[in-house]
Short mmCIF file of C-alpha atoms in Angstrom, two decimals:
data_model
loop_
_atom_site.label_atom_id
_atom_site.label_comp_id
_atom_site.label_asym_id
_atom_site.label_seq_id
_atom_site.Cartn_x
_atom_site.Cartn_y
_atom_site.Cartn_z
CA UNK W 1 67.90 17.08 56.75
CA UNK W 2 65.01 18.92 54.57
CA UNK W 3 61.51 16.76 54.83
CA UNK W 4 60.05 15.19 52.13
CA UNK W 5 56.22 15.08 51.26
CA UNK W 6 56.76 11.35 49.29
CA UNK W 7 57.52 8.13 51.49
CA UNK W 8 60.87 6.81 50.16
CA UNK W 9 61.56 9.64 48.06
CA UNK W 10 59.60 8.41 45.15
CA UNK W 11 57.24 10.76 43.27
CA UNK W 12 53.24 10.30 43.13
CA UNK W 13 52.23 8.35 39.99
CA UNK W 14 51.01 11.01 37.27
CA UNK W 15 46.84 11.03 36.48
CA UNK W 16 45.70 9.18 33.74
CA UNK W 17 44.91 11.60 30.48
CA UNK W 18 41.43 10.70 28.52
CA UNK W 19 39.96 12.43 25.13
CA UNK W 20 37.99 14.30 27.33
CA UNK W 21 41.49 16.61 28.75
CA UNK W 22 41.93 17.53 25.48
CA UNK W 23 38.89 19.44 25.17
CA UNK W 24 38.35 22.98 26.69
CA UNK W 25 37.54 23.24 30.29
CA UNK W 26 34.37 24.72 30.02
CA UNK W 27 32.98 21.49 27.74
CA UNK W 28 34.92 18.87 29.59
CA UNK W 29 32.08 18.65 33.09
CA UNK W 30 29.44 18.25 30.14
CA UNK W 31 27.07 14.48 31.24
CA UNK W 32 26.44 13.83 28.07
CA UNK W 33 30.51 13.19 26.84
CA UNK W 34 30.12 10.84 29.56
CA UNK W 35 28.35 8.23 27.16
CA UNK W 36 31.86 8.08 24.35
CA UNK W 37 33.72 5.11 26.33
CA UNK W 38 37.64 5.50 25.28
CA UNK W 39 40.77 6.88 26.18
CA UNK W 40 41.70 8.14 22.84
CA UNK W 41 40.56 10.15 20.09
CA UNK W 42 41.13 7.59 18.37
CA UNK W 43 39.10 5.13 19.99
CA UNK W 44 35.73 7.81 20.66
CA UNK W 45 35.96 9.81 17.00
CA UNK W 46 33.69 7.60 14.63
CA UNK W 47 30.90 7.02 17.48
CA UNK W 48 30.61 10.89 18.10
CA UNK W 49 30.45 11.63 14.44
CA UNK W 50 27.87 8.92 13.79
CA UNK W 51 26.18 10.46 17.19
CA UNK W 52 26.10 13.75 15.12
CA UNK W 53 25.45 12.80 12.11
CA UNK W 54 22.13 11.20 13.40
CA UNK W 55 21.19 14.41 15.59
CA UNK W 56 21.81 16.48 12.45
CA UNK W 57 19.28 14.09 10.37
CA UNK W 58 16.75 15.22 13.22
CA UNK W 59 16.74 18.78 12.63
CA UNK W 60 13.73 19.58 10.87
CA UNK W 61 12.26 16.37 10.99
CA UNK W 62 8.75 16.48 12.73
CA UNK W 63 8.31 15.58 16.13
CA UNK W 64 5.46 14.12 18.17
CA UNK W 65 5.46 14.87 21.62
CA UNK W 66 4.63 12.08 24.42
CA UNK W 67 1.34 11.97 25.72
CA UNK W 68 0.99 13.04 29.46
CA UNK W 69 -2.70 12.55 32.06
CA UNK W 70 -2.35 16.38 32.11
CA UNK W 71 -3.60 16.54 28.79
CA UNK W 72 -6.40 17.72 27.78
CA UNK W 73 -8.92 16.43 25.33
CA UNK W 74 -8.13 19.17 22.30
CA UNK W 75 -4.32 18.23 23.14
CA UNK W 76 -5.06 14.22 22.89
CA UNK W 77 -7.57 14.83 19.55
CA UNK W 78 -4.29 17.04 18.22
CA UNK W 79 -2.16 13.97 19.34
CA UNK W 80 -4.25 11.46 17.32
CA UNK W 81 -4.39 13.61 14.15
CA UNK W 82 -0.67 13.38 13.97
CA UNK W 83 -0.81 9.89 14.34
CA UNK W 84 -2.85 9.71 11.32
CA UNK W 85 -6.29 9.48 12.99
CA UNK W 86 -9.12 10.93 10.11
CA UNK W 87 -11.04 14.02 10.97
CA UNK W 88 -14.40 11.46 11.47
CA UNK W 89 -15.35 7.97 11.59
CA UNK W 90 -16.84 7.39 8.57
CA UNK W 91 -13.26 8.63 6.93
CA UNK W 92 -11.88 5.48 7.98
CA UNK W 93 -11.64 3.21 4.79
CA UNK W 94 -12.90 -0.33 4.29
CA UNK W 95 -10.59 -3.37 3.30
CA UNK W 96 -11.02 -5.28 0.33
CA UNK W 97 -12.82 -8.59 2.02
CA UNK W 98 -14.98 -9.99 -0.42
CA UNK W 99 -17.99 -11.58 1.56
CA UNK W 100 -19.47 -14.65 0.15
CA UNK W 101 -23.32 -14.31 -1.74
CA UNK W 102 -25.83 -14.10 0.56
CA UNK W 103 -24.51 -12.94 3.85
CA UNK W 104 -25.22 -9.06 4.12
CA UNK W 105 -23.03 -6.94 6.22
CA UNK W 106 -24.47 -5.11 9.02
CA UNK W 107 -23.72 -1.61 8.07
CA UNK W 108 -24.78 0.31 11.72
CA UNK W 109 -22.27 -2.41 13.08
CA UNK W 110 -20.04 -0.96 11.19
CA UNK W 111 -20.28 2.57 12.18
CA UNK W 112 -20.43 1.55 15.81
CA UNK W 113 -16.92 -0.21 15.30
CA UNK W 114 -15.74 2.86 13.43
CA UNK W 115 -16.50 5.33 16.12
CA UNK W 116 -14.98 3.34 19.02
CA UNK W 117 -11.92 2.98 17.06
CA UNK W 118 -12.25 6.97 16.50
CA UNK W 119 -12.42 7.59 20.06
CA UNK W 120 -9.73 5.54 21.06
CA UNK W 121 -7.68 7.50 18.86
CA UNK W 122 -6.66 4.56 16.38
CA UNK W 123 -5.21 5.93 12.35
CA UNK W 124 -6.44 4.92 9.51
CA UNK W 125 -4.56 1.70 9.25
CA UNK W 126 -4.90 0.38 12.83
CA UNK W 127 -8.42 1.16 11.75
CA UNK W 128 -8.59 -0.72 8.47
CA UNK W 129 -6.43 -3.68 9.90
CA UNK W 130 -9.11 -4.44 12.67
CA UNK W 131 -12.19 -3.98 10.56
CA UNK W 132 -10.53 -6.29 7.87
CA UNK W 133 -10.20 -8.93 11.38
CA UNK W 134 -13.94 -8.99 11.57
CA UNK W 135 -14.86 -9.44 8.26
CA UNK W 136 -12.81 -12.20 7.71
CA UNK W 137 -13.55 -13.93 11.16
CA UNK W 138 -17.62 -13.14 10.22
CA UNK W 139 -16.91 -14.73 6.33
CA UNK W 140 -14.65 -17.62 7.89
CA UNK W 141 -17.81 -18.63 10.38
CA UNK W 142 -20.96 -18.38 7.64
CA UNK W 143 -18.79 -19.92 5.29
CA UNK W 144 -18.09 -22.87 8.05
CA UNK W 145 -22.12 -22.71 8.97
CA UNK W 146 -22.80 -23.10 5.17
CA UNK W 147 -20.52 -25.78 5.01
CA UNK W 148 -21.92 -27.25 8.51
CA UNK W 149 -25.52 -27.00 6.81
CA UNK W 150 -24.89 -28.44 3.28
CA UNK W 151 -23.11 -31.64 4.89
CA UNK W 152 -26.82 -31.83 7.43
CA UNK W 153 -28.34 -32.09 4.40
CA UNK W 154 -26.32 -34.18 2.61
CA UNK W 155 -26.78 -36.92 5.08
CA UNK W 156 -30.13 -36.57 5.88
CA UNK W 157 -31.21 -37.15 1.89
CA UNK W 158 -29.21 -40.04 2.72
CA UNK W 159 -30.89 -41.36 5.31
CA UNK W 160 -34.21 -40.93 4.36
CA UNK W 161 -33.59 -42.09 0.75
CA UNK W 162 -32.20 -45.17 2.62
CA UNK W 163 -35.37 -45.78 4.72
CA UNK W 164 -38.49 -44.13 2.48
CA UNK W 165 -37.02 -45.75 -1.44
CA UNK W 166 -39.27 -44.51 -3.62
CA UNK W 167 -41.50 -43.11 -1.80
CA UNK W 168 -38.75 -40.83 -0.86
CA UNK W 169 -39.72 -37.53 -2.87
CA UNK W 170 -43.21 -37.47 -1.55
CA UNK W 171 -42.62 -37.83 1.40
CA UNK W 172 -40.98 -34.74 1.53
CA UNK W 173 -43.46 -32.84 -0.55
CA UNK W 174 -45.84 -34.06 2.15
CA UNK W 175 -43.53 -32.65 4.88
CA UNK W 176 -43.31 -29.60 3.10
CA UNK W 177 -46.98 -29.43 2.32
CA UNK W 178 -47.66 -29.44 6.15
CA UNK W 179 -45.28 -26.51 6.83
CA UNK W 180 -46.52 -24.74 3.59
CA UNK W 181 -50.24 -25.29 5.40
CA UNK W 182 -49.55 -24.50 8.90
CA UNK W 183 -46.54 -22.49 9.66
CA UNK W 184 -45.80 -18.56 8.55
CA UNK W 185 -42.82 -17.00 7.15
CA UNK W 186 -41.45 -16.81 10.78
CA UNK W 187 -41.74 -20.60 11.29
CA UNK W 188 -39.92 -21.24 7.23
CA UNK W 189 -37.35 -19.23 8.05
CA UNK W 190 -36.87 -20.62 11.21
CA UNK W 191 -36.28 -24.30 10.70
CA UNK W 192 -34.02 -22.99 7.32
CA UNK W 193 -32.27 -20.88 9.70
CA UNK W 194 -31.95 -23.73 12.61
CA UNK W 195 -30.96 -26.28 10.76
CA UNK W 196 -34.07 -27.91 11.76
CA UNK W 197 -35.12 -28.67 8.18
CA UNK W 198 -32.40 -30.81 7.58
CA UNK W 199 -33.35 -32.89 10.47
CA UNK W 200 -34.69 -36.72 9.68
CA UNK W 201 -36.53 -36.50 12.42
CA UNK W 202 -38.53 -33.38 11.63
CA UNK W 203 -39.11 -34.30 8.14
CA UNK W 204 -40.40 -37.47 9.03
CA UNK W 205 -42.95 -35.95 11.65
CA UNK W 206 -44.05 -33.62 9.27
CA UNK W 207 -44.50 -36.17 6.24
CA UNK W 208 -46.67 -38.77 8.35
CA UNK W 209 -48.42 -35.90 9.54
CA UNK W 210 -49.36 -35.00 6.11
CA UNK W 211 -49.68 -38.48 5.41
CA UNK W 212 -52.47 -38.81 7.87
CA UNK W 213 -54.61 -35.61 6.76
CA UNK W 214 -54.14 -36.66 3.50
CA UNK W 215 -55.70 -40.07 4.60
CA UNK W 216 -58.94 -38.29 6.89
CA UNK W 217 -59.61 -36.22 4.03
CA UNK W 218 -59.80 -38.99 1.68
CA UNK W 219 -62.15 -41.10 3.74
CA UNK W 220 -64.27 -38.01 4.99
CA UNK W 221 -62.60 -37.75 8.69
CA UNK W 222 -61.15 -34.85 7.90
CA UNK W 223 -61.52 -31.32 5.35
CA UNK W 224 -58.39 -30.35 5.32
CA UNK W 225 -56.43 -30.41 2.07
CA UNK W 226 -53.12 -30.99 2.70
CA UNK W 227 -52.05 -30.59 -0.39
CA UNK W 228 -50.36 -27.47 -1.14
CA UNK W 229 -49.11 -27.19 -4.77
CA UNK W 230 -49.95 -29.67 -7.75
CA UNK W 231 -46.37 -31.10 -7.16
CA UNK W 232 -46.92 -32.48 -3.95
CA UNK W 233 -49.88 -34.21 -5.20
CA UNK W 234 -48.46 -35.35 -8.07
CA UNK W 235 -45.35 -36.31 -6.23
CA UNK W 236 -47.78 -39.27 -4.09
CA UNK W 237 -49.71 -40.04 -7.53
CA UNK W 238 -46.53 -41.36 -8.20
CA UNK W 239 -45.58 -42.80 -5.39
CA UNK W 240 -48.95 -45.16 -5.18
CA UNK W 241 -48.65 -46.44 -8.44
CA UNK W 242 -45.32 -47.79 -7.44
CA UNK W 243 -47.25 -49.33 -4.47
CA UNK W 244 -48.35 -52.63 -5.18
CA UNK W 245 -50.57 -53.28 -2.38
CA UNK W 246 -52.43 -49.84 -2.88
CA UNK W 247 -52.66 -50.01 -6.21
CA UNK W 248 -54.51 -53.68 -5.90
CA UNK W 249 -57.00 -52.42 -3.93
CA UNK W 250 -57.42 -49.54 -5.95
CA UNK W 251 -58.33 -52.04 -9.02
CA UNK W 252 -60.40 -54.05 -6.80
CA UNK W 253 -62.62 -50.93 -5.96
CA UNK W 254 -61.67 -50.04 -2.33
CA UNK W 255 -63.63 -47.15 -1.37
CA UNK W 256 -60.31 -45.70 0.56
CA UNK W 257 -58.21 -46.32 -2.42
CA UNK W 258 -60.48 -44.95 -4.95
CA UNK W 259 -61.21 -41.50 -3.15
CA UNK W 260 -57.73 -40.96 -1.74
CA UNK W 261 -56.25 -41.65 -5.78
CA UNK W 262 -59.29 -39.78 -7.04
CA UNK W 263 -58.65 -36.49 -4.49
CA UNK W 264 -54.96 -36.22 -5.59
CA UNK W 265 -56.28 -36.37 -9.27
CA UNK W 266 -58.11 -33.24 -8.43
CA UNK W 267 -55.24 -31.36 -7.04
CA UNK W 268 -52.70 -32.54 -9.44
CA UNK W 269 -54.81 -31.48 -12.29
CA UNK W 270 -56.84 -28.86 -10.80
CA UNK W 271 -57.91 -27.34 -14.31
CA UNK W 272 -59.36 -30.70 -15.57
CA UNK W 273 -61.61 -30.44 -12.47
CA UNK W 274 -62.81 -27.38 -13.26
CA UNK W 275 -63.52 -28.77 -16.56
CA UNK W 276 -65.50 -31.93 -14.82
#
């Protein structure tokens, strides 16, 4: 009885045939046929014609190599230039943010900002997209601080219209005499810049201050004139003629009254002095 190599007599079960068997040998081992899933031609054509199509649409095209730590610096500066980072800083451009009247934009800023963006090897529009960022976060906040300031304001003419009446607009030419008299430019700007002038409190320290020199130099305590423009005296003119009780014992000839109405005649009306 001859042997047999197959238990049972049946034969082994023949290998299964891909797309890949139909292909010479020498192409067949190749890893990358390894991504086309199928058994069939069939089944793997279209996705390795798209696949070539795309890798022919690649030929020619230009290519940017990954950056690697062995770099060096020339190789990183070439790297940026082909990512569309300008020769300089200052040939980054500028968005079109139009800032609001009065605030002034720090040009050296500026530059700084461009020249870190340079050296971190940003392109024109990463660039442009940040600097655009800054000017409209540094517009957003003085246009919120303007806002913040004109609403101070607002309420404290209301307050101190509510408390003074009439006497309302000299008092604050008072205040602003005593500023005008005693503080420099770096003290003005200051309180504008602080938001200190619009302040009830201030104003009405400074305006009975003023009040009081204005009283010591009209009964001799005192030499300084307080006054600071013609307005300011003509402002309390007007205010003490709406004052009843001063302007009774003004009539009546009280020394205080006369000389404090008399001294705010003479810096109202400085040029009829001179004519006295």
């Amino acid at each position: 009885m001859s042997e047999t190599l197959v238990t049972g007599g049946q034969q082994p079960p023949a290998a299964t045939s891909t797309w890949v068997d139909t292909l010479p040998q020498e192409l067949r081992g190749n890893p990358s046929l390894a991504q086309f899933q199928g058994k069939t031609w069939e089944e793997v054509g279209p996705t390795i014609a798209k696949s070539y199509v795309e890798t022919k649409s690649m030929i020619g095209a230009d290519k940017i190599l990954k950056p690697s730590d062995k770099w060096t610096d020339k190789e990183y500066n070439d790297f940026y230039s082909q990512l569309g980072r300008p020769e300089a800083p200052d040939k980054y451009s500028m968005p079109e943010v139009v800032m609001p009247e009065g605030l002034k934009l720090d040009d050296a800023k500026i530059a700084e900002r461009k020249a870190l963006y340079h050296k971190a090897g940003l392109s024109d529009k990463q660039a442009r997209a940040l600097i655009e960022a800054d000017l409209t976060f540094v517009k957003s906040s003085y246009e919120a601080d303007q806002q913040s300031t004109q609403t101070a304001k607002t309420s404290a003419e209301s307050s101190l219209k509510q408390e003074w009446g009439d006497k309302y607009q000299a008092n604050i030419e008072l205040a602003r005499s005593v500023v005008a008299k005693f503080g420099d430019d770096q003290f003005t700007r200051y309180i504008e810049e602080s938001g200190l002038g619009n302040d009830p409190r201030l104003i009405k320290m400074l305006a009975k201050a003023g009040q009081g020199l204005m009283e010591d130099r009209a009964t001799g305590k005192g030499t300084t004139e307080i006054a600071a423009s013609a307005g300011a005296a003509l402002a309390e003119i007007n205010q003490l003629k709406g004052d009843k009780e001063f302007m009774d014992k003004y009539v009546k000839g009280d020394k205080y009254a006369v000389e404090r109405f008399h001294y705010l005649q003479k810096v109202a009306y400085p040029s009829n002095s001179n004519r006295a």
